[in-house]
PDB file of C-alpha atoms in Angstrom:
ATOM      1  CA  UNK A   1       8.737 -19.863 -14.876  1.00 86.00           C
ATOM      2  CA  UNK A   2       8.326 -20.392 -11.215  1.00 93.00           C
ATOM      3  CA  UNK A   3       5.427 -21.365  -9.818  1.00 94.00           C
ATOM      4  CA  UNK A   4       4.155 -22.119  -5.607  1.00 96.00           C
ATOM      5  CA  UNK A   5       0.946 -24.436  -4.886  1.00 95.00           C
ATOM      6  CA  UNK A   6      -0.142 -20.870  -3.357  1.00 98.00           C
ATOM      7  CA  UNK A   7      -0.906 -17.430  -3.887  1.00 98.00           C
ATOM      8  CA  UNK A   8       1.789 -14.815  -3.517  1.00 98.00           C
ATOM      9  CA  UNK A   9       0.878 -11.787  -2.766  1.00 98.00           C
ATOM     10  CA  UNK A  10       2.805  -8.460  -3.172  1.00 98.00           C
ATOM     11  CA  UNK A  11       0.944  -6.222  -0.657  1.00 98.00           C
ATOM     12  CA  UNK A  12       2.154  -2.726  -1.443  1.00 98.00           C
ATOM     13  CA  UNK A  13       4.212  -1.642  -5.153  1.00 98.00           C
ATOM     14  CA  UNK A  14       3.370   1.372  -7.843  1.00 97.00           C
ATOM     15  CA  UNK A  15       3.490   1.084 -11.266  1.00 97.00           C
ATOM     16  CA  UNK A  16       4.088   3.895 -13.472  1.00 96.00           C
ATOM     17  CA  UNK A  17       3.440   3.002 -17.505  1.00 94.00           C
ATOM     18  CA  UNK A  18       4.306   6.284 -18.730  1.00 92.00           C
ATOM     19  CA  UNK A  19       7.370   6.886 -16.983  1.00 91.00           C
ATOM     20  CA  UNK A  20       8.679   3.358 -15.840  1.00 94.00           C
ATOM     21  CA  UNK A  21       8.717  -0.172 -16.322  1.00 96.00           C
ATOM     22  CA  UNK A  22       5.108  -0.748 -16.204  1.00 97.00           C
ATOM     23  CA  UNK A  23       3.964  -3.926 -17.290  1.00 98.00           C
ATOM     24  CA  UNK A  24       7.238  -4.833 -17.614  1.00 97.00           C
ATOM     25  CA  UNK A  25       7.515  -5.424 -13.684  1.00 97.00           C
ATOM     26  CA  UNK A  26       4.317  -7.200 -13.510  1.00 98.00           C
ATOM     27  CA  UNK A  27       6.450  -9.759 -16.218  1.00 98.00           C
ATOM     28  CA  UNK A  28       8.891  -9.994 -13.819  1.00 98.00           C
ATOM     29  CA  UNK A  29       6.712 -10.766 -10.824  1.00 98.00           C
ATOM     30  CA  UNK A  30       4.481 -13.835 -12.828  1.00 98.00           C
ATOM     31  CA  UNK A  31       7.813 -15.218 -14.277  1.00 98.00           C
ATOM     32  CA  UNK A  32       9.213 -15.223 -10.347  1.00 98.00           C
ATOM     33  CA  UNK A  33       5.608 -17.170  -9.291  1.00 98.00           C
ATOM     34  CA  UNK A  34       3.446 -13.626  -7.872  1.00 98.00           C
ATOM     35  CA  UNK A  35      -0.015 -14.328  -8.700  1.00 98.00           C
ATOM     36  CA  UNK A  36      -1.595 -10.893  -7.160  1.00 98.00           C
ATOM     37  CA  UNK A  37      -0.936  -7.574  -6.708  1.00 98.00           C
ATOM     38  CA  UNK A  38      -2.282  -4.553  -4.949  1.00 98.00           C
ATOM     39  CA  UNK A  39      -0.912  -1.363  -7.015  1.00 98.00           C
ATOM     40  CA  UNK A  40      -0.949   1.763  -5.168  1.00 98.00           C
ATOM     41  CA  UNK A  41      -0.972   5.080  -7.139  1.00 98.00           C
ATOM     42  CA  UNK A  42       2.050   6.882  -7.144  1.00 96.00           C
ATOM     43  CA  UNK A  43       2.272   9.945  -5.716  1.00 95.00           C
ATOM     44  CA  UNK A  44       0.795  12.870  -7.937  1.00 94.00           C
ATOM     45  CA  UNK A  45       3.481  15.278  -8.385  1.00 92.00           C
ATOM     46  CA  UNK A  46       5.770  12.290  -9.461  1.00 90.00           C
ATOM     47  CA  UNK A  47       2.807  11.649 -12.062  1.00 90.00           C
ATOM     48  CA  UNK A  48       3.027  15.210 -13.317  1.00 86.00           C
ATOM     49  CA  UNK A  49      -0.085  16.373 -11.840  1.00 89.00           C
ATOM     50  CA  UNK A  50       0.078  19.735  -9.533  1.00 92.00           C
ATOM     51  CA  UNK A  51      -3.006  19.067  -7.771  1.00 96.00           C
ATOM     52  CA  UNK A  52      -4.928  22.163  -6.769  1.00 97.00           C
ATOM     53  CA  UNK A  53      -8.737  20.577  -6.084  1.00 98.00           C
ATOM     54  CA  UNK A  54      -9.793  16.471  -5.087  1.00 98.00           C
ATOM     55  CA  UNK A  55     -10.808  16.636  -8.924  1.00 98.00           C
ATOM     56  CA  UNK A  56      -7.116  16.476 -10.468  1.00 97.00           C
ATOM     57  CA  UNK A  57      -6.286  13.707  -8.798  1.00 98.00           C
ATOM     58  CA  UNK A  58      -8.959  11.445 -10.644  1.00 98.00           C
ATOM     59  CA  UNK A  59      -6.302  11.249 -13.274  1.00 97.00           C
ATOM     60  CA  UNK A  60      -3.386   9.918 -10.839  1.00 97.00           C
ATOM     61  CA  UNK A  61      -6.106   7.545  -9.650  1.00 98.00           C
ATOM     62  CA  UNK A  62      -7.424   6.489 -13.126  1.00 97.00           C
ATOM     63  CA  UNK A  63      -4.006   5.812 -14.606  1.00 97.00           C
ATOM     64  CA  UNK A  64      -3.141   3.323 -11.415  1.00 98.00           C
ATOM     65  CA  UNK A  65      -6.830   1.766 -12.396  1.00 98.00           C
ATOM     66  CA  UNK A  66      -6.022   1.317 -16.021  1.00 98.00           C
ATOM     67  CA  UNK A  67      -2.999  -0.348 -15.772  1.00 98.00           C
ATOM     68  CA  UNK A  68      -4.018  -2.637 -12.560  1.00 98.00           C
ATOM     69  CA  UNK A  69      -6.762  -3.783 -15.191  1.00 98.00           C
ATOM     70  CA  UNK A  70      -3.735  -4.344 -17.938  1.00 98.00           C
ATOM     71  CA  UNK A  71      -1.299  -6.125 -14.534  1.00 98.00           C
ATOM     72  CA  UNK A  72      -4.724  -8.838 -13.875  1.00 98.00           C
ATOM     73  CA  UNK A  73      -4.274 -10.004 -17.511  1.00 97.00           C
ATOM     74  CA  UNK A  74      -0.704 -10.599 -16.959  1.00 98.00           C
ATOM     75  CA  UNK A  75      -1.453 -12.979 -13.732  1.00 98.00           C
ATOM     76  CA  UNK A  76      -2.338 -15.930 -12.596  1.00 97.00           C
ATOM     77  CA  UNK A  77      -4.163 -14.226 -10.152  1.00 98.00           C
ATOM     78  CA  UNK A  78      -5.732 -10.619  -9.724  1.00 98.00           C
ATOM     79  CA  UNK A  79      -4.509  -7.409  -9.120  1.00 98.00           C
ATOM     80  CA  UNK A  80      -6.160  -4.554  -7.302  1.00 98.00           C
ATOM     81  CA  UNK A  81      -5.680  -0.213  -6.802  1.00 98.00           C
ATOM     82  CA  UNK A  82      -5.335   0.816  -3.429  1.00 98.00           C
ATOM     83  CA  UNK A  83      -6.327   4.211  -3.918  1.00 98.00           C
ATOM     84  CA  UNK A  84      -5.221   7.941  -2.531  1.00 98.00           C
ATOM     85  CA  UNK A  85      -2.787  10.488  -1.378  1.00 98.00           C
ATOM     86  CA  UNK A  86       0.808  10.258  -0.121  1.00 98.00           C
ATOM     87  CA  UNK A  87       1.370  11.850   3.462  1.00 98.00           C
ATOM     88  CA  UNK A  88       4.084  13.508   1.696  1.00 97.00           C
ATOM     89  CA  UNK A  89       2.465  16.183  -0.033  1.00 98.00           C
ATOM     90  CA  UNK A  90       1.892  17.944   2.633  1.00 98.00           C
ATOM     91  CA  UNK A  91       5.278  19.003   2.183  1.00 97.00           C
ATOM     92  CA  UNK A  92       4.713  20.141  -1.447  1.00 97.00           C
ATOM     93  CA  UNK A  93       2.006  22.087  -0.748  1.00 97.00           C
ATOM     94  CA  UNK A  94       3.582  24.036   2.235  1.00 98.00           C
ATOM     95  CA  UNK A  95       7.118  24.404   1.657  1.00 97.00           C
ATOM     96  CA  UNK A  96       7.379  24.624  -2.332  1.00 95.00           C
ATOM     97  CA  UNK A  97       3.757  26.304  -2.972  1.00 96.00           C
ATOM     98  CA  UNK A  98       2.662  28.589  -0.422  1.00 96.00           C
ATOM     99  CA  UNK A  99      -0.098  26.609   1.472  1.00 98.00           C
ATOM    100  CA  UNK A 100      -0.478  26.963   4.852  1.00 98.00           C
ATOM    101  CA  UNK A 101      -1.118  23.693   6.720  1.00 98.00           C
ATOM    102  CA  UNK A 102      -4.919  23.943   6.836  1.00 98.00           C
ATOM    103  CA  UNK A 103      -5.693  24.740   3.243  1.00 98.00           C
ATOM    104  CA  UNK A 104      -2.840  21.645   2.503  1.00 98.00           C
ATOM    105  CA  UNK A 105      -5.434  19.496   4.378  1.00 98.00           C
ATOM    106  CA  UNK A 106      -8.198  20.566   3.031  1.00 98.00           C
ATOM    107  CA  UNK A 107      -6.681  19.646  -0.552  1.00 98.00           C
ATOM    108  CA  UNK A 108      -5.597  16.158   0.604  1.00 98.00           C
ATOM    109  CA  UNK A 109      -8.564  15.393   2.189  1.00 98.00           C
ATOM    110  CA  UNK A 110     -10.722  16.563  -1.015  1.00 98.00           C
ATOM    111  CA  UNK A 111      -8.379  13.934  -2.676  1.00 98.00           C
ATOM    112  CA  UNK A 112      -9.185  11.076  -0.497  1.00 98.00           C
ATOM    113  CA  UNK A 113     -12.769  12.301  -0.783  1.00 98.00           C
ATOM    114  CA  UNK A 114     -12.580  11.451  -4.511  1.00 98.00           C
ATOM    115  CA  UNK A 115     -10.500   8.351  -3.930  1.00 98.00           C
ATOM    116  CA  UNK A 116     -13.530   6.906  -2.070  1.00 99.00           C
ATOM    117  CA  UNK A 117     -15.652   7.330  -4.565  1.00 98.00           C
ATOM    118  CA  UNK A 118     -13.620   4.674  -6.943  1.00 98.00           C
ATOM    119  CA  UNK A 119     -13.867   2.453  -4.040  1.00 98.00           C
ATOM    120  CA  UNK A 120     -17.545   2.355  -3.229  1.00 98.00           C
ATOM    121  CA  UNK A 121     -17.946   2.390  -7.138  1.00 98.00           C
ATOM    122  CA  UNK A 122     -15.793  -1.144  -7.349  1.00 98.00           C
ATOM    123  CA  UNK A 123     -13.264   0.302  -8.745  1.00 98.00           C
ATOM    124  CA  UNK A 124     -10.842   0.297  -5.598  1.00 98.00           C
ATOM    125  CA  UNK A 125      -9.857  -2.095  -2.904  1.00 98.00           C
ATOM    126  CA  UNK A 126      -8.646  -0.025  -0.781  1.00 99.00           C
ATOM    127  CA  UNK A 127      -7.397   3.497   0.364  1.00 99.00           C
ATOM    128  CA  UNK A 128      -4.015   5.137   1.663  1.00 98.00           C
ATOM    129  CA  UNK A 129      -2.908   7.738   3.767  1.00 98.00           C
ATOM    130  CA  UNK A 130      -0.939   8.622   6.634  1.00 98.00           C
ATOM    131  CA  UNK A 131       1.379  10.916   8.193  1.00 98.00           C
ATOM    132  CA  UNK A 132       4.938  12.020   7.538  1.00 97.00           C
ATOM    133  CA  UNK A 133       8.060   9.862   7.890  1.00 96.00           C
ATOM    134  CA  UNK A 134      10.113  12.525   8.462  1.00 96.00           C
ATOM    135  CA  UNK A 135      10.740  16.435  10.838  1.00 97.00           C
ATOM    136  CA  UNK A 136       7.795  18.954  10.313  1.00 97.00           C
ATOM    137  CA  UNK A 137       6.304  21.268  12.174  1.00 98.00           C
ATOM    138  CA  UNK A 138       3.989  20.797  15.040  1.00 98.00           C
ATOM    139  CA  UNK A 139       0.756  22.713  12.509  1.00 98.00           C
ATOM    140  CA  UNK A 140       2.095  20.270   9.720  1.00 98.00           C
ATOM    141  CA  UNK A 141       1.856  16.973  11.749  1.00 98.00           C
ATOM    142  CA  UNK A 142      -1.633  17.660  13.230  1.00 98.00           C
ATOM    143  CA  UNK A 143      -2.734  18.539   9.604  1.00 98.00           C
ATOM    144  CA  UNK A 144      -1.470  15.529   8.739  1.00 98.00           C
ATOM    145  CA  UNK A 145      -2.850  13.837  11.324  1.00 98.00           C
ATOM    146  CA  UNK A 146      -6.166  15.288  11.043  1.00 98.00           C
ATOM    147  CA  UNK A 147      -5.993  14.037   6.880  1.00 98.00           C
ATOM    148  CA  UNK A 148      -5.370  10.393   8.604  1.00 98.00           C
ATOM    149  CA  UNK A 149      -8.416  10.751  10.561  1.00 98.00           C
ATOM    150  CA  UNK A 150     -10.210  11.415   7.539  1.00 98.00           C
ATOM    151  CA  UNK A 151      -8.773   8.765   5.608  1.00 98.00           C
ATOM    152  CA  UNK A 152     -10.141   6.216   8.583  1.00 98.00           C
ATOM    153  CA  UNK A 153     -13.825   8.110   8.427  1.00 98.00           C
ATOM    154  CA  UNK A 154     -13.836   7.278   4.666  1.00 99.00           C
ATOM    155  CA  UNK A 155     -12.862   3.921   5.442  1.00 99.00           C
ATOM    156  CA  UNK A 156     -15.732   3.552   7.630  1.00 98.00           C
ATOM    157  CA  UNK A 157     -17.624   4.730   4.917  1.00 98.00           C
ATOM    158  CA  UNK A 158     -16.449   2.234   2.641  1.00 98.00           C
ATOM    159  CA  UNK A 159     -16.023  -0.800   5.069  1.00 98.00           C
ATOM    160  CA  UNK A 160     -12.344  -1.260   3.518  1.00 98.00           C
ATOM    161  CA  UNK A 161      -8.878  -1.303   4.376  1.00 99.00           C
ATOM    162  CA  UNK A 162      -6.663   2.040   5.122  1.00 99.00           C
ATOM    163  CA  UNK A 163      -3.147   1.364   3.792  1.00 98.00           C
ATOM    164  CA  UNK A 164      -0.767   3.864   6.104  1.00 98.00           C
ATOM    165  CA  UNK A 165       2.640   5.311   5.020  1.00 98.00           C
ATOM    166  CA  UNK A 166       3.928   6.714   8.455  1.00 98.00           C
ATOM    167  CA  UNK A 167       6.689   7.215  10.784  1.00 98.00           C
ATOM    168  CA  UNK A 168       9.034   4.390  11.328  1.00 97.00           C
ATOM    169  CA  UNK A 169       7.958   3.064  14.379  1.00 98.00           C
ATOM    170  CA  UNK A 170       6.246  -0.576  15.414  1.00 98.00           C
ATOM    171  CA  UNK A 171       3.372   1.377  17.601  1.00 98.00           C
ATOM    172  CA  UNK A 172       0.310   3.099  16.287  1.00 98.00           C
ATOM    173  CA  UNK A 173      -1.854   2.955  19.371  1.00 98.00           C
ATOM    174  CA  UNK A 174      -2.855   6.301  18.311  1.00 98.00           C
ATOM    175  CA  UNK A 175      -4.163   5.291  15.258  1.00 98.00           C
ATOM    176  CA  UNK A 176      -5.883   2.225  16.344  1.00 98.00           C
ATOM    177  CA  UNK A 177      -7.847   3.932  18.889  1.00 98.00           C
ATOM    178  CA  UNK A 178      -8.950   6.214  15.859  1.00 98.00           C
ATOM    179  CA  UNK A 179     -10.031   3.621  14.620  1.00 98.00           C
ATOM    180  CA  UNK A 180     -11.718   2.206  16.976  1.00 98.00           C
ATOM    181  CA  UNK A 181     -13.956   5.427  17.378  1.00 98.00           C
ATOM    182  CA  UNK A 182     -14.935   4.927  13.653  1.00 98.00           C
ATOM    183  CA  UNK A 183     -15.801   1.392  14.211  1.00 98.00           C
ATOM    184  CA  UNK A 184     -13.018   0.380  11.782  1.00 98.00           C
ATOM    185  CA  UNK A 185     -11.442  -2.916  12.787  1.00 98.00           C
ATOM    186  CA  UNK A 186      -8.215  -2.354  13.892  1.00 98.00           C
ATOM    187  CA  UNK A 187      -7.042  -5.345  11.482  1.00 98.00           C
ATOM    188  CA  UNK A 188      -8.085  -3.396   8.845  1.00 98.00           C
ATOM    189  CA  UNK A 189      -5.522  -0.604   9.514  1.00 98.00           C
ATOM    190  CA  UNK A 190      -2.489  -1.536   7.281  1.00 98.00           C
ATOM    191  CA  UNK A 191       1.207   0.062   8.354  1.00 98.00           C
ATOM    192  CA  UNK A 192       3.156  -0.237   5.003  1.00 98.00           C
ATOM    193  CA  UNK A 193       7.062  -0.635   4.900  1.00 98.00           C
ATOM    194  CA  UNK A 194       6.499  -2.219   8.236  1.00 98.00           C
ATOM    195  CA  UNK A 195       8.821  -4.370  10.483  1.00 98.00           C
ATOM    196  CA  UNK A 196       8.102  -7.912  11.687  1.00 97.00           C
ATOM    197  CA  UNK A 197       5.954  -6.709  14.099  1.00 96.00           C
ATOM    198  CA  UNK A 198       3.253  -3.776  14.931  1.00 98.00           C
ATOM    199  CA  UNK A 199       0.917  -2.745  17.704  1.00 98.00           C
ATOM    200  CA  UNK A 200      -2.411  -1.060  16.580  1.00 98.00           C
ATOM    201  CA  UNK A 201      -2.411  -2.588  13.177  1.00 98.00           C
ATOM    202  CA  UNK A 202      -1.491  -4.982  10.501  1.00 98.00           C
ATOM    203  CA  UNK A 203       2.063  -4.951   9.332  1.00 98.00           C
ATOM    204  CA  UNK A 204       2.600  -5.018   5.609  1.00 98.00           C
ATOM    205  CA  UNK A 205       6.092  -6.336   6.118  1.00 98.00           C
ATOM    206  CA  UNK A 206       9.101  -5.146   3.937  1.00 98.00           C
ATOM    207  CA  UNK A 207      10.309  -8.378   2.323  1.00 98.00           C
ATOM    208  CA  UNK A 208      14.263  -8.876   4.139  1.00 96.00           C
ATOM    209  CA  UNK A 209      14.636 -11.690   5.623  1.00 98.00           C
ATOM    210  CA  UNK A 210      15.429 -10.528   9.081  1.00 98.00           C
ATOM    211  CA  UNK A 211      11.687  -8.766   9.314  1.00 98.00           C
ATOM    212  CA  UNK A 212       9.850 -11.636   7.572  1.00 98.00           C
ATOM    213  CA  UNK A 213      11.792 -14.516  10.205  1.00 98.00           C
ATOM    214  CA  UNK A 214      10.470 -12.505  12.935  1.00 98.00           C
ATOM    215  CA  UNK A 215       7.067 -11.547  11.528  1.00 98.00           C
ATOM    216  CA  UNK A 216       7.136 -15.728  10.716  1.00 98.00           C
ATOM    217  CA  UNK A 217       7.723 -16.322  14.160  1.00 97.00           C
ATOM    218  CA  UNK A 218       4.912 -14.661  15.457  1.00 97.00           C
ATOM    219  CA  UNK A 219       2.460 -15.903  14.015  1.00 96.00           C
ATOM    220  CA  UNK A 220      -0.099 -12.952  14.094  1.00 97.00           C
ATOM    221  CA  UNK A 221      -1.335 -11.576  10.623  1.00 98.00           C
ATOM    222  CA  UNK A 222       1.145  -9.909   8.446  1.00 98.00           C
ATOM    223  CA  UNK A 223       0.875  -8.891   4.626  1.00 99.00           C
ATOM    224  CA  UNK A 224       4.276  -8.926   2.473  1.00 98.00           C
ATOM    225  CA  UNK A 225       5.310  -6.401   0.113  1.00 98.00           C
ATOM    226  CA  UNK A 226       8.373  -4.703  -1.569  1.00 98.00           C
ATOM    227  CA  UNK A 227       7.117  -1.170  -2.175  1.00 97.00           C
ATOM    228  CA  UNK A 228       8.505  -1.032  -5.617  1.00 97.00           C
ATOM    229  CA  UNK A 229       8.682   2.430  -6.660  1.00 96.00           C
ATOM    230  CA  UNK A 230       9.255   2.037 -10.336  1.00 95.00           C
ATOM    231  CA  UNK A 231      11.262   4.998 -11.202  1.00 93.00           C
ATOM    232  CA  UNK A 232      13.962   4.982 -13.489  1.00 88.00           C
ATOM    233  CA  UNK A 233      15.724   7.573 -12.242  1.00 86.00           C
ATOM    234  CA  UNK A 234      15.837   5.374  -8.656  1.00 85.00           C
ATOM    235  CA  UNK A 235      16.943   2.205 -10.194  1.00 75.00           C
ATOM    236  CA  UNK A 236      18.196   0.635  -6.861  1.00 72.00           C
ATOM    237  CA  UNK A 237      15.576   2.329  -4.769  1.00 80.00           C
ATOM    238  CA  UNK A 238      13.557  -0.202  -2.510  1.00 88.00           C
ATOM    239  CA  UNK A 239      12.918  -3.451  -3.801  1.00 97.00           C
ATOM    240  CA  UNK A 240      12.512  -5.302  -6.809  1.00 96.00           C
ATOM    241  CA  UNK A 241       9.470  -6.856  -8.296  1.00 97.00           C
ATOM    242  CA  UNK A 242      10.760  -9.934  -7.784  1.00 98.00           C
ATOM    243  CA  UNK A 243      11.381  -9.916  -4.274  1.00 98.00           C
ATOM    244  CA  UNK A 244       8.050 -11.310  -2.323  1.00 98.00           C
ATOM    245  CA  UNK A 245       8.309 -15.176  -5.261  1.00 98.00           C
ATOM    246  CA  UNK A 246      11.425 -15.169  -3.934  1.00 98.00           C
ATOM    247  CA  UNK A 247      11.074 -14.440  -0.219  1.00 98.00           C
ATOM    248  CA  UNK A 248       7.652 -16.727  -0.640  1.00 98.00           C
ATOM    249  CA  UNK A 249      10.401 -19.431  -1.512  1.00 98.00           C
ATOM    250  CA  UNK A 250      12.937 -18.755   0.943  1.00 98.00           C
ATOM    251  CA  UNK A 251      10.360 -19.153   3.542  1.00 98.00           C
ATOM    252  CA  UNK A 252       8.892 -22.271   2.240  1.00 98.00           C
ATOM    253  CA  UNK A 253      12.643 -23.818   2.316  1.00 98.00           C
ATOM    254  CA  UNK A 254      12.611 -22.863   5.603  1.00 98.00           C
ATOM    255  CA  UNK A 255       9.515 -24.695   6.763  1.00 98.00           C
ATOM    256  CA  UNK A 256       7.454 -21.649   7.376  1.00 98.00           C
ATOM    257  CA  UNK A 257       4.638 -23.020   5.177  1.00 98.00           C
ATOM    258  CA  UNK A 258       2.245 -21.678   7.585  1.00 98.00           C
ATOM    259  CA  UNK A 259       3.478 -18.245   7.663  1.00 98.00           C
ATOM    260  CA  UNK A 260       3.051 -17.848   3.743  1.00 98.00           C
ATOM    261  CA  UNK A 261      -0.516 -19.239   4.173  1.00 98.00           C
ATOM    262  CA  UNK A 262      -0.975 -16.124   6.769  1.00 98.00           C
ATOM    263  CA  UNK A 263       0.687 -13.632   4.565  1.00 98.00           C
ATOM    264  CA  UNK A 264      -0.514 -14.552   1.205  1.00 98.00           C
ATOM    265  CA  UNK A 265      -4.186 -16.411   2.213  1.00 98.00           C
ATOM    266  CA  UNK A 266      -5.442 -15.522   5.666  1.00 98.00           C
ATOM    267  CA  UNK A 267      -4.785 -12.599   6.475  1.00 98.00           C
ATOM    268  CA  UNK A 268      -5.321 -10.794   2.853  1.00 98.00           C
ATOM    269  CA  UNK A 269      -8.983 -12.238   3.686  1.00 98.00           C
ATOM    270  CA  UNK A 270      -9.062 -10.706   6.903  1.00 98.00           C
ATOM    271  CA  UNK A 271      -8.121  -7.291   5.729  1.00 98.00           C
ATOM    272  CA  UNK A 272      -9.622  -6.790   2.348  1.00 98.00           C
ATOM    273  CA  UNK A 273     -11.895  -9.686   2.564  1.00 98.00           C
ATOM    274  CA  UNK A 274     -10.214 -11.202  -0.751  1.00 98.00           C
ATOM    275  CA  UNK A 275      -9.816 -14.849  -1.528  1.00 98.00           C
ATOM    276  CA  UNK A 276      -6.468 -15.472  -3.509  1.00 98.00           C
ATOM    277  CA  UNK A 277      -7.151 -19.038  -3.658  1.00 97.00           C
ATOM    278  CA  UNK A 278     -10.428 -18.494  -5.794  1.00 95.00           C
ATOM    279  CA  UNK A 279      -8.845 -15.926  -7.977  1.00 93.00           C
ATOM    280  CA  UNK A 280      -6.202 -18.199  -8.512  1.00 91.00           C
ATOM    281  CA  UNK A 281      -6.481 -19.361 -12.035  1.00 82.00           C
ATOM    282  CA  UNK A 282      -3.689 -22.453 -12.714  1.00 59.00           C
TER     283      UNK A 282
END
């Protein structure tokens, strides 16, 4: 079993216990040295759950909750949900069930509404949204942009982190300056599957080597993660729950010891205010 004289952190996977590997991943991560985890909830139609009010999704949230709690055990470290609803079903609601754009909103935001309420309970670090990755219509995008703005509002609320699936793209001026008319520090806006580098935001940096070097180089705050989607029918998809131990490694061999202390220590405080030294148990 490997282990690092620091935290690693795996900013952004899913785990799916019914469906996928489960617990079985969060093996493979401790064996590999990855002390902590923050599990987002998969998406809710790839749960099973047609979501027609915020109230159906408490069931997509509480199975990412019961399992994070069943990952901690399983750690040298902690694990945490980051709580909410994919940009992408936007798409589901409009194009395969009839919604127009606004009443698709209205939905997701209701979701987020109720993914809130884990996180000011304690149960949730953080929450997710975002926007579309890919073509939609000009009514879809401002929906989805108007969800996003909600999202940030709730994270006021909360004083926590907004995890953001979005367009490829190293610039989210637009976002930040949302944020910055909610009072939420722009740090605290997270871009998942992001490259070595971001304006408006912290990048939660897909771990290849080519965006962690740069990201490394830097020197600005940066979160690592793999985005593992844990699907069997997607066996290749992504990466592996093994990936960020053995990026971690690669980087120490390559004398970035500083970087990992950003990725996996400072800026993880600076973000979700979370100390992965103290919930380090060795």
């Amino acid at each position: 079993m490997q282990t690092f004289d620091t935290p690693v952190v795996d900013n952004h996977l899913h785990l799916d216990p019914d469906h996928g590997r489960g617990l079985e991943a969060v093996k493979d991560f401790a064996r590999s040295g990855g002390t902590h985890l923050l599990v987002v909830n998969k998406p809710s139609w790839l749960l099973g759950h047609d979501v027609e009010t915020g109230e159906d999704f408490r069931p997509v949230f509480e199975t990412t909750i019961d399992v994070v709690r069943e990952a901690s055990e399983l750690l040298d470290g902690t694990a945490w949900p980051v709580l909410g609803v994919h940009p992408g079903l936007v798409s589901k609601l409009v194009d395969d069930r009839g919604y127009d754009p606004a009443g698709a909103r209205d939905l997701m935001c209701a979701g987020l509404d109720v993914a809130a309420e884990y996180v000011r309970a304690g149960d949730a670090l953080a929450l997710k949204s975002g926007r579309p990755h890919y073509d939609v219509t000009d009514a879809v995008w401002d929906a989805s942009n108007a969800v996003l703005r909600h999202g940030l509002d709730l994270a006021a609320d909360c004083d926590c982190a907004l995890q953001l699936h979005t367009e490829s793209t190293t610039d989210l001026s637009d976002v930040a300056e949302w944020a910055d008319e909610r009072d939420v520090p722009r740090e605290r806006v997270v871009k998942h599957y992001a490259q070595g580098h971001l304006t408006g935001g912290t990048p939660s940096v897909m771990s290849d080597k080519d965006r962690l070097e740069e990201a490394a180089e830097r020197g600005v705050p940066f979160l690592m993660e793999t985005d593992f989607v844990d699907d069997p029918n997607r066996p290749g998809a992504v990466m592996g729950p093994k990936t960020v131990p053995r990026r971690v490694d690669w980087l120490l061999d390559e004398g970035h010891d500083t970087a990992v202390r950003n990725a996996h220590v400072e800026t993880p405080a600076l973000v979700y205010d979370i100390d992965t030294e103290s919930t380090l148990d060795r």
